[in-house]
């Protein structure tokens, strides 16, 4: 039997928080497909949280919760590379990633932890504003 | 998410279950605002059954902590699941909050 190369899930989500738990469910199921992941629950949560934070950023900043707006999420689980790649694409306002400072962890903040968590928990985080919209790419090696 | 509120002596216990995120945080914030209207604001947030916490939930808890301290009280956290506790460590909020393994220990701390 031919070995599976990759599993791909594509979602189109409205620009609202309502359906973000669907993303967490997809990630949990994909992580289950990989054998021998250390601290599986922690790894799954870290990826779920990172994807959730980026999607929340899209809802808040790219679309500012506008009705009728959607963004695409593609999750690619590669068996040979043992990686989960999550790509998000929206056509909302561009985001100035460089304008987000890393929080001073010696102080207690009410805001500013979201993207810090994404960068801390994922192996690769790339954001690009292109003519067809904004592209996020998160990678975690399992 | 489920939210229940109980009292134990002069301590209010806010018990959260399920996902504590940007969708559910406003309900928690509203309850935190209500229970911190009186002085001293003594509050235990029991997160034993919280499976997911995002940055909005962290912000909500920080706001609650500040409100409690402004009202001569304290907000204790208890029952954090391992993956949630690790997020508190990563953001160093484990230093800002007093975190107990369970509700009994948190209530005991208010008696001391």
mmCIF file of C-alpha atoms in Angstrom:
data_model
loop_
_atom_site.group_PDB
_atom_site.id
_atom_site.type_symbol
_atom_site.label_atom_id
_atom_site.label_comp_id
_atom_site.label_asym_id
_atom_site.label_seq_id
_atom_site.Cartn_x
_atom_site.Cartn_y
_atom_site.Cartn_z
ATOM 1 C CA UNK A 1 0.000 0.000 0.000
ATOM 2 C CA UNK A 2 1.303 3.440 -0.912
ATOM 3 C CA UNK A 3 2.276 5.513 2.109
ATOM 4 C CA UNK A 4 0.350 8.701 2.702
ATOM 5 C CA UNK A 5 2.378 11.763 1.772
ATOM 6 C CA UNK A 6 0.197 14.419 3.298
ATOM 7 C CA UNK A 7 -3.295 15.255 4.507
ATOM 8 C CA UNK A 8 -4.735 18.634 3.600
ATOM 9 C CA UNK A 9 -7.736 20.416 5.096
ATOM 10 C CA UNK A 10 -9.045 23.628 3.575
ATOM 11 C CA UNK A 11 -11.431 25.877 5.461
ATOM 12 C CA UNK A 12 -13.129 29.099 4.539
ATOM 13 C CA UNK A 13 -14.130 30.877 7.722
ATOM 14 C CA UNK A 14 -16.208 34.004 8.236
ATOM 15 C CA UNK A 15 -14.450 36.958 9.856
ATOM 16 C CA UNK A 16 -15.801 36.227 13.303
ATOM 17 C CA UNK A 17 -14.575 34.377 16.383
ATOM 18 C CA UNK A 18 -17.554 32.026 16.249
ATOM 19 C CA UNK A 19 -16.048 29.194 14.228
ATOM 20 C CA UNK A 20 -12.425 29.327 15.413
ATOM 21 C CA UNK A 21 -12.920 26.194 17.564
ATOM 22 C CA UNK A 22 -13.308 24.269 14.277
ATOM 23 C CA UNK A 23 -9.687 25.034 13.580
ATOM 24 C CA UNK A 24 -8.653 23.628 16.952
ATOM 25 C CA UNK A 25 -10.604 20.437 16.231
ATOM 26 C CA UNK A 26 -8.883 19.993 12.854
ATOM 27 C CA UNK A 27 -5.445 20.495 14.400
ATOM 28 C CA UNK A 28 -6.146 17.977 17.174
ATOM 29 C CA UNK A 29 -7.240 15.343 14.656
ATOM 30 C CA UNK A 30 -4.204 15.963 12.454
ATOM 31 C CA UNK A 31 -1.755 15.638 15.344
ATOM 32 C CA UNK A 32 -3.416 12.306 16.179
ATOM 33 C CA UNK A 33 -2.330 11.004 12.756
ATOM 34 C CA UNK A 34 1.381 11.267 13.612
ATOM 35 C CA UNK A 35 2.998 8.514 15.694
ATOM 36 C CA UNK A 36 5.108 9.147 18.757
ATOM 37 C CA UNK A 37 4.646 12.876 19.281
ATOM 38 C CA UNK A 38 6.170 13.859 22.608
ATOM 39 C CA UNK A 39 3.759 15.723 24.897
ATOM 40 C CA UNK A 40 1.058 15.365 22.246
ATOM 41 C CA UNK A 41 -1.553 17.386 24.158
ATOM 42 C CA UNK A 42 0.842 20.250 24.812
ATOM 43 C CA UNK A 43 2.049 20.302 21.196
ATOM 44 C CA UNK A 44 -1.534 20.255 19.918
ATOM 45 C CA UNK A 45 -2.535 23.073 22.249
ATOM 46 C CA UNK A 46 0.457 25.190 21.278
ATOM 47 C CA UNK A 47 -0.418 24.892 17.591
ATOM 48 C CA UNK A 48 -4.129 25.453 18.263
ATOM 49 C CA UNK A 49 -3.362 28.571 20.259
ATOM 50 C CA UNK A 50 -0.996 29.949 17.601
ATOM 51 C CA UNK A 51 -3.466 29.382 14.769
ATOM 52 C CA UNK A 52 -6.256 30.849 16.891
ATOM 53 C CA UNK A 53 -4.226 33.994 17.648
ATOM 54 C CA UNK A 54 -3.413 34.620 13.984
ATOM 55 C CA UNK A 55 -7.045 34.085 12.959
ATOM 56 C CA UNK A 56 -8.189 36.422 15.741
ATOM 57 C CA UNK A 57 -5.704 38.963 14.397
ATOM 58 C CA UNK A 58 -7.250 38.633 10.928
ATOM 59 C CA UNK A 59 -10.761 39.065 12.357
ATOM 60 C CA UNK A 60 -9.736 42.045 14.517
ATOM 61 C CA UNK A 61 -7.331 43.919 12.263
ATOM 62 C CA UNK A 62 -7.618 42.785 8.640
ATOM 63 C CA UNK A 63 -11.421 42.767 8.614
ATOM 64 C CA UNK A 64 -12.355 44.555 11.852
ATOM 65 C CA UNK A 65 -15.254 42.075 12.296
ATOM 66 C CA UNK A 66 -16.972 43.119 9.042
ATOM 67 C CA UNK A 67 -19.962 41.000 8.049
ATOM 68 C CA UNK A 68 -19.670 39.053 4.823
ATOM 69 C CA UNK A 69 -15.875 38.786 4.926
ATOM 70 C CA UNK A 70 -14.070 35.446 4.827
ATOM 71 C CA UNK A 71 -10.548 34.124 5.108
ATOM 72 C CA UNK A 72 -9.021 30.861 4.006
ATOM 73 C CA UNK A 73 -7.094 28.441 6.164
ATOM 74 C CA UNK A 74 -5.133 25.530 4.697
ATOM 75 C CA UNK A 75 -3.657 22.911 7.020
ATOM 76 C CA UNK A 76 -1.081 20.554 5.532
ATOM 77 C CA UNK A 77 0.134 17.608 7.550
ATOM 78 C CA UNK A 78 3.259 16.099 5.966
ATOM 79 C CA UNK A 79 4.027 12.593 7.149
ATOM 80 C CA UNK A 80 7.591 12.336 5.885
ATOM 81 C CA UNK A 81 8.608 15.790 7.081
ATOM 82 C CA UNK A 82 6.550 15.324 10.273
ATOM 83 C CA UNK A 83 5.320 18.870 10.001
ATOM 84 C CA UNK A 84 2.066 20.741 10.226
ATOM 85 C CA UNK A 85 1.903 23.857 8.052
ATOM 86 C CA UNK A 86 -0.996 26.271 8.550
ATOM 87 C CA UNK A 87 -1.501 28.950 5.925
ATOM 88 C CA UNK A 88 -4.020 31.762 6.257
ATOM 89 C CA UNK A 89 -5.033 34.106 3.472
ATOM 90 C CA UNK A 90 -7.217 37.176 3.812
ATOM 91 C CA UNK A 91 -7.973 40.142 1.585
ATOM 92 C CA UNK A 92 -8.382 42.681 4.354
ATOM 93 C CA UNK A 93 -6.134 45.483 5.521
ATOM 94 C CA UNK A 94 -2.419 44.777 5.571
ATOM 95 C CA UNK A 95 -0.831 44.218 8.953
ATOM 96 C CA UNK A 96 2.367 45.903 10.067
ATOM 97 C CA UNK A 97 4.024 43.058 11.936
ATOM 98 C CA UNK A 98 7.088 45.184 12.655
ATOM 99 C CA UNK A 99 4.922 47.655 14.580
ATOM 100 C CA UNK A 100 4.070 45.047 17.218
ATOM 101 C CA UNK A 101 6.676 45.216 19.967
ATOM 102 C CA UNK A 102 7.684 42.170 21.940
ATOM 103 C CA UNK A 103 6.108 42.567 25.383
ATOM 104 C CA UNK A 104 8.435 43.395 28.252
ATOM 105 C CA UNK A 105 7.951 40.224 30.275
ATOM 106 C CA UNK A 106 9.198 41.922 33.433
ATOM 107 C CA UNK A 107 5.990 43.958 33.370
ATOM 108 C CA UNK A 108 2.390 42.739 33.549
ATOM 109 C CA UNK A 109 0.435 43.653 30.432
ATOM 110 C CA UNK A 110 -3.221 43.493 29.542
ATOM 111 C CA UNK A 111 -2.476 43.243 25.813
ATOM 112 C CA UNK A 112 0.301 42.281 23.463
ATOM 113 C CA UNK A 113 0.825 38.596 24.238
ATOM 114 C CA UNK A 114 -0.927 37.163 21.164
ATOM 115 C CA UNK A 115 1.755 37.399 18.498
ATOM 116 C CA UNK A 116 4.484 36.888 21.092
ATOM 117 C CA UNK A 117 2.901 33.505 21.828
ATOM 118 C CA UNK A 118 2.696 32.645 18.125
ATOM 119 C CA UNK A 119 6.391 33.377 17.602
ATOM 120 C CA UNK A 120 7.336 31.523 20.783
ATOM 121 C CA UNK A 121 5.291 28.392 20.116
ATOM 122 C CA UNK A 122 5.790 27.813 16.390
ATOM 123 C CA UNK A 123 8.993 26.844 14.570
ATOM 124 C CA UNK A 124 8.390 29.227 11.667
ATOM 125 C CA UNK A 125 6.136 32.271 11.366
ATOM 126 C CA UNK A 126 5.995 34.229 8.107
ATOM 127 C CA UNK A 127 3.684 37.093 7.206
ATOM 128 C CA UNK A 128 3.589 38.655 3.752
ATOM 129 C CA UNK A 129 1.340 41.353 2.341
ATOM 130 C CA UNK A 130 0.963 40.632 -1.383
ATOM 131 C CA UNK A 131 -1.195 42.078 -4.195
ATOM 132 C CA UNK A 132 -3.789 39.319 -3.670
ATOM 133 C CA UNK A 133 -3.971 39.869 0.083
ATOM 134 C CA UNK A 134 -2.249 38.906 3.293
ATOM 135 C CA UNK A 135 -0.554 35.562 3.748
ATOM 136 C CA UNK A 136 0.423 33.943 7.026
ATOM 137 C CA UNK A 137 2.402 30.716 7.210
ATOM 138 C CA UNK A 138 2.952 28.873 10.480
ATOM 139 C CA UNK A 139 5.068 25.727 10.669
ATOM 140 C CA UNK A 140 5.483 23.236 13.492
ATOM 141 C CA UNK A 141 7.759 20.189 13.303
ATOM 142 C CA UNK A 142 6.326 17.266 15.207
ATOM 143 C CA UNK B 1 -17.956 27.619 28.104
ATOM 144 C CA UNK B 2 -19.766 27.303 31.411
ATOM 145 C CA UNK B 3 -19.428 29.809 34.207
ATOM 146 C CA UNK B 4 -20.570 29.227 37.776
ATOM 147 C CA UNK B 5 -20.272 31.539 40.760
ATOM 148 C CA UNK B 6 -20.244 30.391 44.358
ATOM 149 C CA UNK B 7 -19.303 31.886 47.699
ATOM 150 C CA UNK B 8 -17.227 30.388 50.463
ATOM 151 C CA UNK B 9 -17.298 32.757 53.421
ATOM 152 C CA UNK B 10 -16.171 36.128 52.088
ATOM 153 C CA UNK B 11 -14.484 34.620 49.046
ATOM 154 C CA UNK B 12 -16.173 34.429 45.655
ATOM 155 C CA UNK B 13 -15.326 31.436 43.496
ATOM 156 C CA UNK B 14 -15.619 31.798 39.746
ATOM 157 C CA UNK B 15 -15.479 28.402 38.089
ATOM 158 C CA UNK B 16 -14.884 28.330 34.335
ATOM 159 C CA UNK B 17 -15.229 25.266 32.132
ATOM 160 C CA UNK B 18 -14.320 24.740 28.477
ATOM 161 C CA UNK B 19 -12.698 27.275 26.166
ATOM 162 C CA UNK B 20 -11.759 30.598 27.723
ATOM 163 C CA UNK B 21 -11.046 32.713 24.655
ATOM 164 C CA UNK B 22 -11.993 35.882 22.796
ATOM 165 C CA UNK B 23 -15.499 34.503 22.226
ATOM 166 C CA UNK B 24 -16.196 33.686 25.865
ATOM 167 C CA UNK B 25 -13.985 36.208 27.696
ATOM 168 C CA UNK B 26 -16.606 39.018 27.680
ATOM 169 C CA UNK B 27 -18.897 36.911 29.889
ATOM 170 C CA UNK B 28 -16.038 36.272 32.322
ATOM 171 C CA UNK B 29 -15.077 39.969 32.280
ATOM 172 C CA UNK B 30 -18.652 40.911 33.120
ATOM 173 C CA UNK B 31 -18.691 38.563 36.114
ATOM 174 C CA UNK B 32 -15.284 39.759 37.267
ATOM 175 C CA UNK B 33 -16.544 43.323 37.101
ATOM 176 C CA UNK B 34 -19.593 42.410 39.206
ATOM 177 C CA UNK B 35 -17.747 40.480 41.902
ATOM 178 C CA UNK B 36 -15.083 43.169 42.284
ATOM 179 C CA UNK B 37 -17.558 45.956 43.078
ATOM 180 C CA UNK B 38 -17.330 45.312 46.815
ATOM 181 C CA UNK B 39 -14.334 45.629 49.108
ATOM 182 C CA UNK B 40 -12.317 43.645 49.847
ATOM 183 C CA UNK B 41 -12.584 41.821 46.518
ATOM 184 C CA UNK B 42 -11.491 38.275 47.271
ATOM 185 C CA UNK B 43 -11.751 35.964 44.347
ATOM 186 C CA UNK B 44 -10.686 32.472 43.330
ATOM 187 C CA UNK B 45 -10.852 31.631 39.627
ATOM 188 C CA UNK B 46 -11.074 27.858 39.356
ATOM 189 C CA UNK B 47 -9.760 26.766 35.953
ATOM 190 C CA UNK B 48 -9.643 23.023 36.555
ATOM 191 C CA UNK B 49 -11.919 22.402 33.568
ATOM 192 C CA UNK B 50 -10.499 25.064 31.262
ATOM 193 C CA UNK B 51 -8.946 23.348 28.262
ATOM 194 C CA UNK B 52 -7.994 26.395 26.202
ATOM 195 C CA UNK B 53 -6.852 29.906 27.129
ATOM 196 C CA UNK B 54 -5.940 32.591 24.597
ATOM 197 C CA UNK B 55 -4.383 36.054 24.901
ATOM 198 C CA UNK B 56 -7.796 37.677 25.412
ATOM 199 C CA UNK B 57 -8.415 35.389 28.372
ATOM 200 C CA UNK B 58 -5.016 36.348 29.807
ATOM 201 C CA UNK B 59 -5.942 40.031 29.402
ATOM 202 C CA UNK B 60 -9.271 39.439 31.146
ATOM 203 C CA UNK B 61 -7.579 37.777 34.108
ATOM 204 C CA UNK B 62 -4.965 40.550 34.369
ATOM 205 C CA UNK B 63 -7.763 43.131 34.411
ATOM 206 C CA UNK B 64 -9.520 41.118 37.133
ATOM 207 C CA UNK B 65 -6.333 40.911 39.175
ATOM 208 C CA UNK B 66 -5.837 44.662 38.976
ATOM 209 C CA UNK B 67 -9.451 45.339 39.947
ATOM 210 C CA UNK B 68 -9.197 43.028 42.972
ATOM 211 C CA UNK B 69 -6.006 44.695 44.173
ATOM 212 C CA UNK B 70 -7.517 48.154 43.670
ATOM 213 C CA UNK B 71 -10.291 47.009 46.017
ATOM 214 C CA UNK B 72 -7.950 45.774 48.749
ATOM 215 C CA UNK B 73 -8.384 42.195 47.689
ATOM 216 C CA UNK B 74 -6.707 39.473 45.690
ATOM 217 C CA UNK B 75 -7.431 37.158 42.792
ATOM 218 C CA UNK B 76 -6.058 33.643 43.064
ATOM 219 C CA UNK B 77 -5.994 31.122 40.242
ATOM 220 C CA UNK B 78 -6.250 27.386 40.746
ATOM 221 C CA UNK B 79 -6.371 24.117 38.854
ATOM 222 C CA UNK B 80 -4.521 25.169 35.711
ATOM 223 C CA UNK B 81 -4.066 22.313 33.275
ATOM 224 C CA UNK B 82 -0.485 21.637 32.253
ATOM 225 C CA UNK B 83 -0.694 23.185 28.778
ATOM 226 C CA UNK B 84 -2.433 26.270 30.167
ATOM 227 C CA UNK B 85 0.090 26.655 32.986
ATOM 228 C CA UNK B 86 2.890 26.573 30.410
ATOM 229 C CA UNK B 87 1.383 29.640 28.706
ATOM 230 C CA UNK B 88 1.434 31.470 32.048
ATOM 231 C CA UNK B 89 5.100 30.498 32.406
ATOM 232 C CA UNK B 90 5.954 31.617 28.875
ATOM 233 C CA UNK B 91 4.395 35.058 29.441
ATOM 234 C CA UNK B 92 5.741 35.122 33.016
ATOM 235 C CA UNK B 93 2.220 35.729 34.261
ATOM 236 C CA UNK B 94 2.875 32.850 36.657
ATOM 237 C CA UNK B 95 4.869 35.491 38.591
ATOM 238 C CA UNK B 96 2.043 38.054 38.530
ATOM 239 C CA UNK B 97 -0.654 35.667 39.752
ATOM 240 C CA UNK B 98 -0.656 33.433 42.782
ATOM 241 C CA UNK B 99 -1.531 30.014 41.387
ATOM 242 C CA UNK B 100 -2.662 27.078 43.506
ATOM 243 C CA UNK B 101 -3.044 23.441 42.521
ATOM 244 C CA UNK B 102 -6.662 23.310 43.633
ATOM 245 C CA UNK B 103 -9.521 25.310 45.116
ATOM 246 C CA UNK B 104 -9.005 24.096 48.683
ATOM 247 C CA UNK B 105 -5.452 25.426 48.718
ATOM 248 C CA UNK B 106 -6.546 28.750 47.256
ATOM 249 C CA UNK B 107 -9.289 29.159 49.881
ATOM 250 C CA UNK B 108 -6.855 28.174 52.614
ATOM 251 C CA UNK B 109 -4.528 30.980 51.503
ATOM 252 C CA UNK B 110 -7.284 33.543 52.082
ATOM 253 C CA UNK B 111 -7.657 32.303 55.664
ATOM 254 C CA UNK B 112 -3.979 32.832 56.427
#
